Every structure is written in C-alpha cells, then in structure tokens.
Amino acid sequence: MPILAPATLQLLKGIPCVHRPKDILFQETTTLGIRRSSFKRVIAGRTEIRVDAFRRPVRVKTGYWNGDIVNVHPEFEDCKQIATETNLPLLQVIQSVQLAAQEALKTTA
C-alpha cells in the first residue's frame, strides 16, 4: 500500500471485546483515529413448513413480516435430491416446489 494512502479496516465483533481491537490498531499501525459505527439488525419471522411435491414431502422456509408472507423458499438440498433422482433441471424443481408451497399457504391462510 502506498505511503499516506487512506485505508479502511472493518472489524466485526461483539460488544464485550471493544477495547482490544482499538489497542491493537493504535499500537500496531500508524493510525491516529478510528471511526466506529453500530448497527442493529431487524429480522423477519421464519417458519418451516412441509409441502408435498414430486410425491414426497419437501421442506420450505417461509418469511413473515407484520403478519404477511414475504418470502417462500424451498430447501435447496431437498430440491437438489429431487432434481438428481428425476433428471429434471434444479431450477424447474425449485419453481414447482415454490408454487406448491404458495398454493398450500393460500389454503391455510
């Protein structure tokens, strides 16, 4: 790195060990300042359902936000196994399972 070129270092860590990285940065580098930011994470609710597709149960993850379904995603490993056994393209299997899950969720809502 060229002399006097600005650099960015990102540290991902938990709250309890906040002083140790600062000590290391000031003692082991030429920096004279550190900018620090904290971020809060907001997580949507999640559930896992099972839908029948290709004559077998397939796990499907569903995401909820404010009581509404915002994401329906079939379990990759289940879809991969079906695609391998049926010689169908993986994307086609995923889309079929996703459609079956959306239909199942409509009937239970």
PDB file of N, CA and C in Angstrom:
ATOM      1  N   MET A   1       0.851  -1.174   0.000  1.00  0.00           N
ATOM      2  CA  MET A   1       0.000   0.000   0.000  1.00  0.00           C
ATOM      3  C   MET A   1       0.898   1.239   0.000  1.00  0.00           C
ATOM      4  N   PRO A   2       0.583   2.237  -0.817  1.00  0.00           N
ATOM      5  CA  PRO A   2       1.408   3.443  -0.865  1.00  0.00           C
ATOM      6  C   PRO A   2       1.410   4.182   0.476  1.00  0.00           C
ATOM      7  N   ILE A   3       2.483   4.880   0.722  1.00  0.00           N
ATOM      8  CA  ILE A   3       2.596   5.666   1.948  1.00  0.00           C
ATOM      9  C   ILE A   3       1.531   6.756   1.942  1.00  0.00           C
ATOM     10  N   LEU A   4       0.915   7.005   3.064  1.00  0.00           N
ATOM     11  CA  LEU A   4      -0.108   8.018   3.292  1.00  0.00           C
ATOM     12  C   LEU A   4      -1.416   7.771   2.535  1.00  0.00           C
ATOM     13  N   ALA A   5      -1.586   6.595   1.994  1.00  0.00           N
ATOM     14  CA  ALA A   5      -2.850   6.291   1.321  1.00  0.00           C
ATOM     15  C   ALA A   5      -3.884   5.911   2.372  1.00  0.00           C
ATOM     16  N   PRO A   6      -5.105   6.442   2.261  1.00  0.00           N
ATOM     17  CA  PRO A   6      -6.127   6.078   3.241  1.00  0.00           C
ATOM     18  C   PRO A   6      -6.508   4.603   3.096  1.00  0.00           C
ATOM     19  N   ALA A   7      -6.842   3.999   4.193  1.00  0.00           N
ATOM     20  CA  ALA A   7      -7.228   2.592   4.186  1.00  0.00           C
ATOM     21  C   ALA A   7      -8.479   2.407   5.028  1.00  0.00           C
ATOM     22  N   THR A   8      -9.187   1.355   4.748  1.00  0.00           N
ATOM     23  CA  THR A   8     -10.376   1.021   5.515  1.00  0.00           C
ATOM     24  C   THR A   8     -10.200  -0.377   6.076  1.00  0.00           C
ATOM     25  N   LEU A   9     -10.489  -0.504   7.345  1.00  0.00           N
ATOM     26  CA  LEU A   9     -10.440  -1.793   8.017  1.00  0.00           C
ATOM     27  C   LEU A   9     -11.772  -1.987   8.714  1.00  0.00           C
ATOM     28  N   GLN A  10     -12.417  -3.095   8.442  1.00  0.00           N
ATOM     29  CA  GLN A  10     -13.702  -3.361   9.081  1.00  0.00           C
ATOM     30  C   GLN A  10     -13.537  -4.516  10.053  1.00  0.00           C
ATOM     31  N   LEU A  11     -13.980  -4.297  11.273  1.00  0.00           N
ATOM     32  CA  LEU A  11     -13.941  -5.333  12.295  1.00  0.00           C
ATOM     33  C   LEU A  11     -15.364  -5.699  12.665  1.00  0.00           C
ATOM     34  N   LEU A  12     -15.673  -6.955  12.607  1.00  0.00           N
ATOM     35  CA  LEU A  12     -16.978  -7.432  13.037  1.00  0.00           C
ATOM     36  C   LEU A  12     -16.758  -8.170  14.338  1.00  0.00           C
ATOM     37  N   LYS A  13     -17.390  -7.690  15.382  1.00  0.00           N
ATOM     38  CA  LYS A  13     -17.137  -8.273  16.691  1.00  0.00           C
ATOM     39  C   LYS A  13     -18.308  -8.013  17.603  1.00  0.00           C
ATOM     40  N   GLY A  14     -18.281  -8.670  18.735  1.00  0.00           N
ATOM     41  CA  GLY A  14     -19.308  -8.454  19.738  1.00  0.00           C
ATOM     42  C   GLY A  14     -18.940  -7.297  20.642  1.00  0.00           C
ATOM     43  N   ILE A  15     -19.892  -6.805  21.387  1.00  0.00           N
ATOM     44  CA  ILE A  15     -19.705  -5.663  22.286  1.00  0.00           C
ATOM     45  C   ILE A  15     -18.659  -5.900  23.378  1.00  0.00           C
ATOM     46  N   PRO A  16     -18.594  -7.071  24.035  1.00  0.00           N
ATOM     47  CA  PRO A  16     -17.701  -7.219  25.186  1.00  0.00           C
ATOM     48  C   PRO A  16     -16.220  -6.958  24.903  1.00  0.00           C
ATOM     49  N   CYS A  17     -15.750  -7.200  23.681  1.00  0.00           N
ATOM     50  CA  CYS A  17     -14.311  -7.066  23.434  1.00  0.00           C
ATOM     51  C   CYS A  17     -13.993  -5.802  22.637  1.00  0.00           C
ATOM     52  N   VAL A  18     -14.621  -4.691  22.972  1.00  0.00           N
ATOM     53  CA  VAL A  18     -14.465  -3.468  22.184  1.00  0.00           C
ATOM     54  C   VAL A  18     -13.095  -2.809  22.367  1.00  0.00           C
ATOM     55  N   HIS A  19     -12.446  -2.950  23.501  1.00  0.00           N
ATOM     56  CA  HIS A  19     -11.184  -2.247  23.749  1.00  0.00           C
ATOM     57  C   HIS A  19      -9.984  -2.932  23.101  1.00  0.00           C
ATOM     58  N   ARG A  20      -9.949  -4.219  23.032  1.00  0.00           N
ATOM     59  CA  ARG A  20      -8.793  -4.931  22.487  1.00  0.00           C
ATOM     60  C   ARG A  20      -8.497  -4.560  21.030  1.00  0.00           C
ATOM     61  N   PRO A  21      -9.466  -4.542  20.111  1.00  0.00           N
ATOM     62  CA  PRO A  21      -9.142  -4.134  18.736  1.00  0.00           C
ATOM     63  C   PRO A  21      -8.616  -2.702  18.650  1.00  0.00           C
ATOM     64  N   LYS A  22      -9.159  -1.796  19.473  1.00  0.00           N
ATOM     65  CA  LYS A  22      -8.652  -0.415  19.460  1.00  0.00           C
ATOM     66  C   LYS A  22      -7.202  -0.385  19.917  1.00  0.00           C
ATOM     67  N   ASP A  23      -6.881  -1.120  20.969  1.00  0.00           N
ATOM     68  CA  ASP A  23      -5.498  -1.173  21.448  1.00  0.00           C
ATOM     69  C   ASP A  23      -4.566  -1.661  20.349  1.00  0.00           C
ATOM     70  N   ILE A  24      -4.964  -2.711  19.676  1.00  0.00           N
ATOM     71  CA  ILE A  24      -4.124  -3.269  18.607  1.00  0.00           C
ATOM     72  C   ILE A  24      -3.946  -2.265  17.476  1.00  0.00           C
ATOM     73  N   LEU A  25      -5.021  -1.604  17.059  1.00  0.00           N
ATOM     74  CA  LEU A  25      -4.918  -0.646  15.960  1.00  0.00           C
ATOM     75  C   LEU A  25      -3.987   0.514  16.292  1.00  0.00           C
ATOM     76  N   PHE A  26      -4.113   1.062  17.495  1.00  0.00           N
ATOM     77  CA  PHE A  26      -3.259   2.199  17.855  1.00  0.00           C
ATOM     78  C   PHE A  26      -1.808   1.779  18.094  1.00  0.00           C
ATOM     79  N   GLN A  27      -1.589   0.604  18.629  1.00  0.00           N
ATOM     80  CA  GLN A  27      -0.225   0.167  18.934  1.00  0.00           C
ATOM     81  C   GLN A  27       0.502  -0.409  17.723  1.00  0.00           C
ATOM     82  N   GLU A  28      -0.214  -1.019  16.802  1.00  0.00           N
ATOM     83  CA  GLU A  28       0.426  -1.740  15.707  1.00  0.00           C
ATOM     84  C   GLU A  28       0.332  -1.043  14.349  1.00  0.00           C
ATOM     85  N   THR A  29      -0.373   0.086  14.263  1.00  0.00           N
ATOM     86  CA  THR A  29      -0.476   0.808  12.993  1.00  0.00           C
ATOM     87  C   THR A  29      -0.126   2.273  13.225  1.00  0.00           C
ATOM     88  N   THR A  30      -0.138   3.039  12.158  1.00  0.00           N
ATOM     89  CA  THR A  30       0.170   4.467  12.274  1.00  0.00           C
ATOM     90  C   THR A  30      -1.082   5.320  12.382  1.00  0.00           C
ATOM     91  N   THR A  31      -2.224   4.694  12.579  1.00  0.00           N
ATOM     92  CA  THR A  31      -3.470   5.454  12.631  1.00  0.00           C
ATOM     93  C   THR A  31      -3.518   6.382  13.838  1.00  0.00           C
ATOM     94  N   LEU A  32      -4.180   7.506  13.656  1.00  0.00           N
ATOM     95  CA  LEU A  32      -4.389   8.450  14.752  1.00  0.00           C
ATOM     96  C   LEU A  32      -5.869   8.582  15.095  1.00  0.00           C
ATOM     97  N   GLY A  33      -6.697   7.844  14.405  1.00  0.00           N
ATOM     98  CA  GLY A  33      -8.124   7.932  14.695  1.00  0.00           C
ATOM     99  C   GLY A  33      -8.886   6.727  14.183  1.00  0.00           C
ATOM    100  N   ILE A  34     -10.002   6.490  14.836  1.00  0.00           N
ATOM    101  CA  ILE A  34     -10.865   5.371  14.468  1.00  0.00           C
ATOM    102  C   ILE A  34     -12.301   5.870  14.426  1.00  0.00           C
ATOM    103  N   ARG A  35     -13.011   5.518  13.375  1.00  0.00           N
ATOM    104  CA  ARG A  35     -14.452   5.781  13.325  1.00  0.00           C
ATOM    105  C   ARG A  35     -15.150   4.485  13.696  1.00  0.00           C
ATOM    106  N   ARG A  36     -16.157   4.603  14.520  1.00  0.00           N
ATOM    107  CA  ARG A  36     -16.864   3.426  14.996  1.00  0.00           C
ATOM    108  C   ARG A  36     -18.355   3.568  14.739  1.00  0.00           C
ATOM    109  N   SER A  37     -18.978   2.523  14.249  1.00  0.00           N
ATOM    110  CA  SER A  37     -20.421   2.529  14.000  1.00  0.00           C
ATOM    111  C   SER A  37     -21.032   1.258  14.562  1.00  0.00           C
ATOM    112  N   SER A  38     -22.250   1.389  15.030  1.00  0.00           N
ATOM    113  CA  SER A  38     -23.006   0.225  15.489  1.00  0.00           C
ATOM    114  C   SER A  38     -24.264   0.107  14.646  1.00  0.00           C
ATOM    115  N   PHE A  39     -24.660  -1.105  14.380  1.00  0.00           N
ATOM    116  CA  PHE A  39     -25.847  -1.345  13.580  1.00  0.00           C
ATOM    117  C   PHE A  39     -26.742  -2.332  14.301  1.00  0.00           C
ATOM    118  N   LYS A  40     -28.033  -2.090  14.233  1.00  0.00           N
ATOM    119  CA  LYS A  40     -28.999  -3.029  14.786  1.00  0.00           C
ATOM    120  C   LYS A  40     -29.600  -3.822  13.637  1.00  0.00           C
ATOM    121  N   ARG A  41     -29.828  -5.076  13.883  1.00  0.00           N
ATOM    122  CA  ARG A  41     -30.378  -5.953  12.860  1.00  0.00           C
ATOM    123  C   ARG A  41     -31.853  -6.199  13.134  1.00  0.00           C
ATOM    124  N   VAL A  42     -32.645  -6.091  12.097  1.00  0.00           N
ATOM    125  CA  VAL A  42     -34.068  -6.391  12.183  1.00  0.00           C
ATOM    126  C   VAL A  42     -34.286  -7.691  11.410  1.00  0.00           C
ATOM    127  N   ILE A  43     -34.950  -8.638  12.038  1.00  0.00           N
ATOM    128  CA  ILE A  43     -35.102  -9.960  11.442  1.00  0.00           C
ATOM    129  C   ILE A  43     -36.581 -10.279  11.239  1.00  0.00           C
ATOM    130  N   ALA A  44     -36.911 -10.736  10.055  1.00  0.00           N
ATOM    131  CA  ALA A  44     -38.281 -11.175   9.776  1.00  0.00           C
ATOM    132  C   ALA A  44     -38.517 -12.517  10.465  1.00  0.00           C
ATOM    133  N   GLY A  45     -39.771 -12.787  10.784  1.00  0.00           N
ATOM    134  CA  GLY A  45     -40.106 -14.074  11.378  1.00  0.00           C
ATOM    135  C   GLY A  45     -39.939 -15.196  10.367  1.00  0.00           C
ATOM    136  N   ARG A  46     -39.602 -16.382  10.860  1.00  0.00           N
ATOM    137  CA  ARG A  46     -39.390 -17.514   9.966  1.00  0.00           C
ATOM    138  C   ARG A  46     -40.101 -18.749  10.493  1.00  0.00           C
ATOM    139  N   THR A  47     -40.595 -19.536   9.581  1.00  0.00           N
ATOM    140  CA  THR A  47     -41.129 -20.849   9.924  1.00  0.00           C
ATOM    141  C   THR A  47     -40.743 -21.815   8.812  1.00  0.00           C
ATOM    142  N   GLU A  48     -40.821 -23.081   9.118  1.00  0.00           N
ATOM    143  CA  GLU A  48     -40.562 -24.097   8.101  1.00  0.00           C
ATOM    144  C   GLU A  48     -41.808 -24.959   7.977  1.00  0.00           C
ATOM    145  N   ILE A  49     -42.252 -25.131   6.754  1.00  0.00           N
ATOM    146  CA  ILE A  49     -43.400 -25.997   6.501  1.00  0.00           C
ATOM    147  C   ILE A  49     -42.945 -27.134   5.597  1.00  0.00           C
ATOM    148  N   ARG A  50     -43.789 -28.123   5.449  1.00  0.00           N
ATOM    149  CA  ARG A  50     -43.523 -29.215   4.513  1.00  0.00           C
ATOM    150  C   ARG A  50     -44.676 -29.257   3.515  1.00  0.00           C
ATOM    151  N   VAL A  51     -44.317 -29.325   2.250  1.00  0.00           N
ATOM    152  CA  VAL A  51     -45.337 -29.442   1.209  1.00  0.00           C
ATOM    153  C   VAL A  51     -45.069 -30.710   0.411  1.00  0.00           C
ATOM    154  N   ASP A  52     -46.130 -31.282  -0.130  1.00  0.00           N
ATOM    155  CA  ASP A  52     -45.975 -32.462  -0.979  1.00  0.00           C
ATOM    156  C   ASP A  52     -45.725 -32.007  -2.403  1.00  0.00           C
ATOM    157  N   ALA A  53     -44.591 -32.420  -2.939  1.00  0.00           N
ATOM    158  CA  ALA A  53     -44.237 -32.118  -4.321  1.00  0.00           C
ATOM    159  C   ALA A  53     -43.411 -33.289  -4.840  1.00  0.00           C
ATOM    160  N   PHE A  54     -43.647 -33.670  -6.055  1.00  0.00           N
ATOM    161  CA  PHE A  54     -42.938 -34.808  -6.643  1.00  0.00           C
ATOM    162  C   PHE A  54     -43.107 -36.067  -5.786  1.00  0.00           C
ATOM    163  N   ARG A  55     -44.313 -36.233  -5.243  1.00  0.00           N
ATOM    164  CA  ARG A  55     -44.698 -37.405  -4.442  1.00  0.00           C
ATOM    165  C   ARG A  55     -43.842 -37.608  -3.196  1.00  0.00           C
ATOM    166  N   ARG A  56     -43.427 -36.518  -2.593  1.00  0.00           N
ATOM    167  CA  ARG A  56     -42.665 -36.609  -1.341  1.00  0.00           C
ATOM    168  C   ARG A  56     -42.758 -35.282  -0.600  1.00  0.00           C
ATOM    169  N   PRO A  57     -42.530 -35.280   0.714  1.00  0.00           N
ATOM    170  CA  PRO A  57     -42.531 -34.014   1.452  1.00  0.00           C
ATOM    171  C   PRO A  57     -41.239 -33.230   1.190  1.00  0.00           C
ATOM    172  N   VAL A  58     -41.390 -31.935   1.007  1.00  0.00           N
ATOM    173  CA  VAL A  58     -40.244 -31.051   0.775  1.00  0.00           C
ATOM    174  C   VAL A  58     -40.315 -29.919   1.794  1.00  0.00           C
ATOM    175  N   ARG A  59     -39.190 -29.641   2.434  1.00  0.00           N
ATOM    176  CA  ARG A  59     -39.138 -28.547   3.413  1.00  0.00           C
ATOM    177  C   ARG A  59     -39.099 -27.204   2.684  1.00  0.00           C
ATOM    178  N   VAL A  60     -39.867 -26.258   3.209  1.00  0.00           N
ATOM    179  CA  VAL A  60     -39.931 -24.915   2.620  1.00  0.00           C
ATOM    180  C   VAL A  60     -39.847 -23.894   3.746  1.00  0.00           C
ATOM    181  N   LYS A  61     -38.925 -22.947   3.608  1.00  0.00           N
ATOM    182  CA  LYS A  61     -38.796 -21.871   4.599  1.00  0.00           C
ATOM    183  C   LYS A  61     -39.696 -20.713   4.187  1.00  0.00           C
ATOM    184  N   THR A  62     -40.434 -20.182   5.146  1.00  0.00           N
ATOM    185  CA  THR A  62     -41.284 -19.029   4.865  1.00  0.00           C
ATOM    186  C   THR A  62     -40.881 -17.882   5.776  1.00  0.00           C
ATOM    187  N   GLY A  63     -40.852 -16.694   5.214  1.00  0.00           N
ATOM    188  CA  GLY A  63     -40.525 -15.497   5.983  1.00  0.00           C
ATOM    189  C   GLY A  63     -41.757 -14.624   6.141  1.00  0.00           C
ATOM    190  N   TYR A  64     -41.938 -14.101   7.343  1.00  0.00           N
ATOM    191  CA  TYR A  64     -43.102 -13.259   7.648  1.00  0.00           C
ATOM    192  C   TYR A  64     -42.648 -11.878   8.105  1.00  0.00           C
ATOM    193  N   TRP A  65     -43.409 -10.861   7.711  1.00  0.00           N
ATOM    194  CA  TRP A  65     -43.175  -9.505   8.197  1.00  0.00           C
ATOM    195  C   TRP A  65     -44.539  -8.869   8.433  1.00  0.00           C
ATOM    196  N   ASN A  66     -44.775  -8.414   9.646  1.00  0.00           N
ATOM    197  CA  ASN A  66     -46.064  -7.821  10.030  1.00  0.00           C
ATOM    198  C   ASN A  66     -47.242  -8.736   9.689  1.00  0.00           C
ATOM    199  N   GLY A  67     -47.053 -10.027   9.874  1.00  0.00           N
ATOM    200  CA  GLY A  67     -48.122 -10.986   9.633  1.00  0.00           C
ATOM    201  C   GLY A  67     -48.310 -11.402   8.190  1.00  0.00           C
ATOM    202  N   ASP A  68     -47.580 -10.798   7.271  1.00  0.00           N
ATOM    203  CA  ASP A  68     -47.692 -11.142   5.854  1.00  0.00           C
ATOM    204  C   ASP A  68     -46.524 -12.027   5.435  1.00  0.00           C
ATOM    205  N   ILE A  69     -46.784 -12.943   4.532  1.00  0.00           N
ATOM    206  CA  ILE A  69     -45.718 -13.782   3.989  1.00  0.00           C
ATOM    207  C   ILE A  69     -44.921 -12.947   2.994  1.00  0.00           C
ATOM    208  N   VAL A  70     -43.617 -12.854   3.209  1.00  0.00           N
ATOM    209  CA  VAL A  70     -42.775 -12.054   2.323  1.00  0.00           C
ATOM    210  C   VAL A  70     -41.766 -12.899   1.548  1.00  0.00           C
ATOM    211  N   ASN A  71     -41.597 -14.164   1.946  1.00  0.00           N
ATOM    212  CA  ASN A  71     -40.616 -15.000   1.271  1.00  0.00           C
ATOM    213  C   ASN A  71     -41.013 -16.463   1.407  1.00  0.00           C
ATOM    214  N   VAL A  72     -40.934 -17.181   0.315  1.00  0.00           N
ATOM    215  CA  VAL A  72     -41.184 -18.622   0.309  1.00  0.00           C
ATOM    216  C   VAL A  72     -40.023 -19.249  -0.448  1.00  0.00           C
ATOM    217  N   HIS A  73     -39.226 -20.056   0.260  1.00  0.00           N
ATOM    218  CA  HIS A  73     -38.024 -20.591  -0.370  1.00  0.00           C
ATOM    219  C   HIS A  73     -37.853 -22.069  -0.043  1.00  0.00           C
ATOM    220  N   PRO A  74     -37.912 -22.941  -1.057  1.00  0.00           N
ATOM    221  CA  PRO A  74     -37.723 -24.373  -0.825  1.00  0.00           C
ATOM    222  C   PRO A  74     -36.302 -24.682  -0.339  1.00  0.00           C
ATOM    223  N   GLU A  75     -36.191 -25.731   0.453  1.00  0.00           N
ATOM    224  CA  GLU A  75     -34.885 -26.160   0.958  1.00  0.00           C
ATOM    225  C   GLU A  75     -34.056 -26.683  -0.212  1.00  0.00           C
ATOM    226  N   PHE A  76     -32.869 -26.118  -0.382  1.00  0.00           N
ATOM    227  CA  PHE A  76     -32.026 -26.430  -1.533  1.00  0.00           C
ATOM    228  C   PHE A  76     -31.689 -27.915  -1.608  1.00  0.00           C
ATOM    229  N   GLU A  77     -31.283 -28.507  -0.490  1.00  0.00           N
ATOM    230  CA  GLU A  77     -30.861 -29.912  -0.502  1.00  0.00           C
ATOM    231  C   GLU A  77     -32.005 -30.839  -0.918  1.00  0.00           C
ATOM    232  N   ASP A  78     -33.220 -30.544  -0.466  1.00  0.00           N
ATOM    233  CA  ASP A  78     -34.373 -31.354  -0.873  1.00  0.00           C
ATOM    234  C   ASP A  78     -34.596 -31.245  -2.380  1.00  0.00           C
ATOM    235  N   CYS A  79     -34.519 -30.031  -2.900  1.00  0.00           N
ATOM    236  CA  CYS A  79     -34.724 -29.808  -4.336  1.00  0.00           C
ATOM    237  C   CYS A  79     -33.610 -30.450  -5.159  1.00  0.00           C
ATOM    238  N   LYS A  80     -32.401 -30.369  -4.660  1.00  0.00           N
ATOM    239  CA  LYS A  80     -31.268 -30.976  -5.366  1.00  0.00           C
ATOM    240  C   LYS A  80     -31.445 -32.492  -5.463  1.00  0.00           C
ATOM    241  N   GLN A  81     -31.891 -33.106  -4.384  1.00  0.00           N
ATOM    242  CA  GLN A  81     -32.110 -34.549  -4.379  1.00  0.00           C
ATOM    243  C   GLN A  81     -33.205 -34.935  -5.383  1.00  0.00           C
ATOM    244  N   ILE A  82     -34.283 -34.171  -5.407  1.00  0.00           N
ATOM    245  CA  ILE A  82     -35.369 -34.444  -6.357  1.00  0.00           C
ATOM    246  C   ILE A  82     -34.872 -34.284  -7.792  1.00  0.00           C
ATOM    247  N   ALA A  83     -34.126 -33.224  -8.052  1.00  0.00           N
ATOM    248  CA  ALA A  83     -33.616 -32.976  -9.403  1.00  0.00           C
ATOM    249  C   ALA A  83     -32.702 -34.113  -9.857  1.00  0.00           C
ATOM    250  N   THR A  84     -31.878 -34.592  -8.953  1.00  0.00           N
ATOM    251  CA  THR A  84     -30.971 -35.691  -9.288  1.00  0.00           C
ATOM    252  C   THR A  84     -31.747 -36.974  -9.583  1.00  0.00           C
ATOM    253  N   GLU A  85     -32.731 -37.266  -8.739  1.00  0.00           N
ATOM    254  CA  GLU A  85     -33.491 -38.511  -8.896  1.00  0.00           C
ATOM    255  C   GLU A  85     -34.432 -38.491 -10.100  1.00  0.00           C
ATOM    256  N   THR A  86     -34.942 -37.324 -10.462  1.00  0.00           N
ATOM    257  CA  THR A  86     -35.920 -37.242 -11.557  1.00  0.00           C
ATOM    258  C   THR A  86     -35.316 -36.769 -12.878  1.00  0.00           C
ATOM    259  N   ASN A  87     -34.050 -36.399 -12.854  1.00  0.00           N
ATOM    260  CA  ASN A  87     -33.375 -35.875 -14.053  1.00  0.00           C
ATOM    261  C   ASN A  87     -34.019 -34.602 -14.579  1.00  0.00           C
ATOM    262  N   LEU A  88     -34.592 -33.812 -13.681  1.00  0.00           N
ATOM    263  CA  LEU A  88     -35.166 -32.520 -14.053  1.00  0.00           C
ATOM    264  C   LEU A  88     -34.180 -31.415 -13.696  1.00  0.00           C
ATOM    265  N   PRO A  89     -34.241 -30.278 -14.396  1.00  0.00           N
ATOM    266  CA  PRO A  89     -33.373 -29.155 -14.025  1.00  0.00           C
ATOM    267  C   PRO A  89     -33.703 -28.660 -12.611  1.00  0.00           C
ATOM    268  N   LEU A  90     -32.671 -28.335 -11.860  1.00  0.00           N
ATOM    269  CA  LEU A  90     -32.848 -27.884 -10.477  1.00  0.00           C
ATOM    270  C   LEU A  90     -33.779 -26.678 -10.402  1.00  0.00           C
ATOM    271  N   LEU A  91     -33.624 -25.723 -11.303  1.00  0.00           N
ATOM    272  CA  LEU A  91     -34.467 -24.526 -11.287  1.00  0.00           C
ATOM    273  C   LEU A  91     -35.944 -24.881 -11.470  1.00  0.00           C
ATOM    274  N   GLN A  92     -36.222 -25.833 -12.327  1.00  0.00           N
ATOM    275  CA  GLN A  92     -37.606 -26.261 -12.544  1.00  0.00           C
ATOM    276  C   GLN A  92     -38.177 -26.892 -11.273  1.00  0.00           C
ATOM    277  N   VAL A  93     -37.380 -27.685 -10.579  1.00  0.00           N
ATOM    278  CA  VAL A  93     -37.826 -28.306  -9.327  1.00  0.00           C
ATOM    279  C   VAL A  93     -38.104 -27.232  -8.284  1.00  0.00           C
ATOM    280  N   ILE A  94     -37.186 -26.282  -8.142  1.00  0.00           N
ATOM    281  CA  ILE A  94     -37.355 -25.204  -7.157  1.00  0.00           C
ATOM    282  C   ILE A  94     -38.636 -24.428  -7.439  1.00  0.00           C
ATOM    283  N   GLN A  95     -38.861 -24.078  -8.702  1.00  0.00           N
ATOM    284  CA  GLN A  95     -40.058 -23.311  -9.053  1.00  0.00           C
ATOM    285  C   GLN A  95     -41.335 -24.102  -8.794  1.00  0.00           C
ATOM    286  N   SER A  96     -41.325 -25.389  -9.083  1.00  0.00           N
ATOM    287  CA  SER A  96     -42.509 -26.225  -8.848  1.00  0.00           C
ATOM    288  C   SER A  96     -42.815 -26.335  -7.360  1.00  0.00           C
ATOM    289  N   VAL A  97     -41.779 -26.540  -6.557  1.00  0.00           N
ATOM    290  CA  VAL A  97     -41.971 -26.647  -5.106  1.00  0.00           C
ATOM    291  C   VAL A  97     -42.443 -25.309  -4.546  1.00  0.00           C
ATOM    292  N   GLN A  98     -41.870 -24.230  -5.039  1.00  0.00           N
ATOM    293  CA  GLN A  98     -42.272 -22.902  -4.574  1.00  0.00           C
ATOM    294  C   GLN A  98     -43.748 -22.641  -4.895  1.00  0.00           C
ATOM    295  N   LEU A  99     -44.181 -23.007  -6.072  1.00  0.00           N
ATOM    296  CA  LEU A  99     -45.584 -22.846  -6.460  1.00  0.00           C
ATOM    297  C   LEU A  99     -46.496 -23.700  -5.574  1.00  0.00           C
ATOM    298  N   ALA A 100     -46.092 -24.937  -5.312  1.00  0.00           N
ATOM    299  CA  ALA A 100     -46.881 -25.815  -4.437  1.00  0.00           C
ATOM    300  C   ALA A 100     -46.972 -25.233  -3.030  1.00  0.00           C
ATOM    301  N   ALA A 101     -45.880 -24.651  -2.555  1.00  0.00           N
ATOM    302  CA  ALA A 101     -45.873 -24.048  -1.217  1.00  0.00           C
ATOM    303  C   ALA A 101     -46.786 -22.830  -1.166  1.00  0.00           C
ATOM    304  N   GLN A 102     -46.739 -22.002  -2.193  1.00  0.00           N
ATOM    305  CA  GLN A 102     -47.601 -20.819  -2.220  1.00  0.00           C
ATOM    306  C   GLN A 102     -49.072 -21.222  -2.248  1.00  0.00           C
ATOM    307  N   GLU A 103     -49.399 -22.261  -2.987  1.00  0.00           N
ATOM    308  CA  GLU A 103     -50.782 -22.753  -3.020  1.00  0.00           C
ATOM    309  C   GLU A 103     -51.185 -23.298  -1.653  1.00  0.00           C
ATOM    310  N   ALA A 104     -50.296 -24.041  -1.013  1.00  0.00           N
ATOM    311  CA  ALA A 104     -50.590 -24.593   0.312  1.00  0.00           C
ATOM    312  C   ALA A 104     -50.777 -23.478   1.334  1.00  0.00           C
ATOM    313  N   LEU A 105     -49.984 -22.438   1.227  1.00  0.00           N
ATOM    314  CA  LEU A 105     -50.095 -21.319   2.166  1.00  0.00           C
ATOM    315  C   LEU A 105     -51.384 -20.534   1.934  1.00  0.00           C
ATOM    316  N   LYS A 106     -51.847 -20.444   0.702  1.00  0.00           N
ATOM    317  CA  LYS A 106     -53.107 -19.748   0.411  1.00  0.00           C
ATOM    318  C   LYS A 106     -54.288 -20.470   1.047  1.00  0.00           C
ATOM    319  N   THR A 107     -54.257 -21.798   1.011  1.00  0.00           N
ATOM    320  CA  THR A 107     -55.382 -22.566   1.548  1.00  0.00           C
ATOM    321  C   THR A 107     -55.409 -22.560   3.073  1.00  0.00           C
ATOM    322  N   THR A 108     -54.256 -22.338   3.712  1.00  0.00           N
ATOM    323  CA  THR A 108     -54.226 -22.312   5.179  1.00  0.00           C
ATOM    324  C   THR A 108     -54.403 -20.913   5.729  1.00  0.00           C
ATOM    325  N   ALA A 109     -54.286 -19.893   4.880  1.00  0.00           N
ATOM    326  CA  ALA A 109     -54.383 -18.504   5.360  1.00  0.00           C
ATOM    327  C   ALA A 109     -55.804 -18.077   5.591  1.00  0.00           C
TER     328      ALA A 109
END
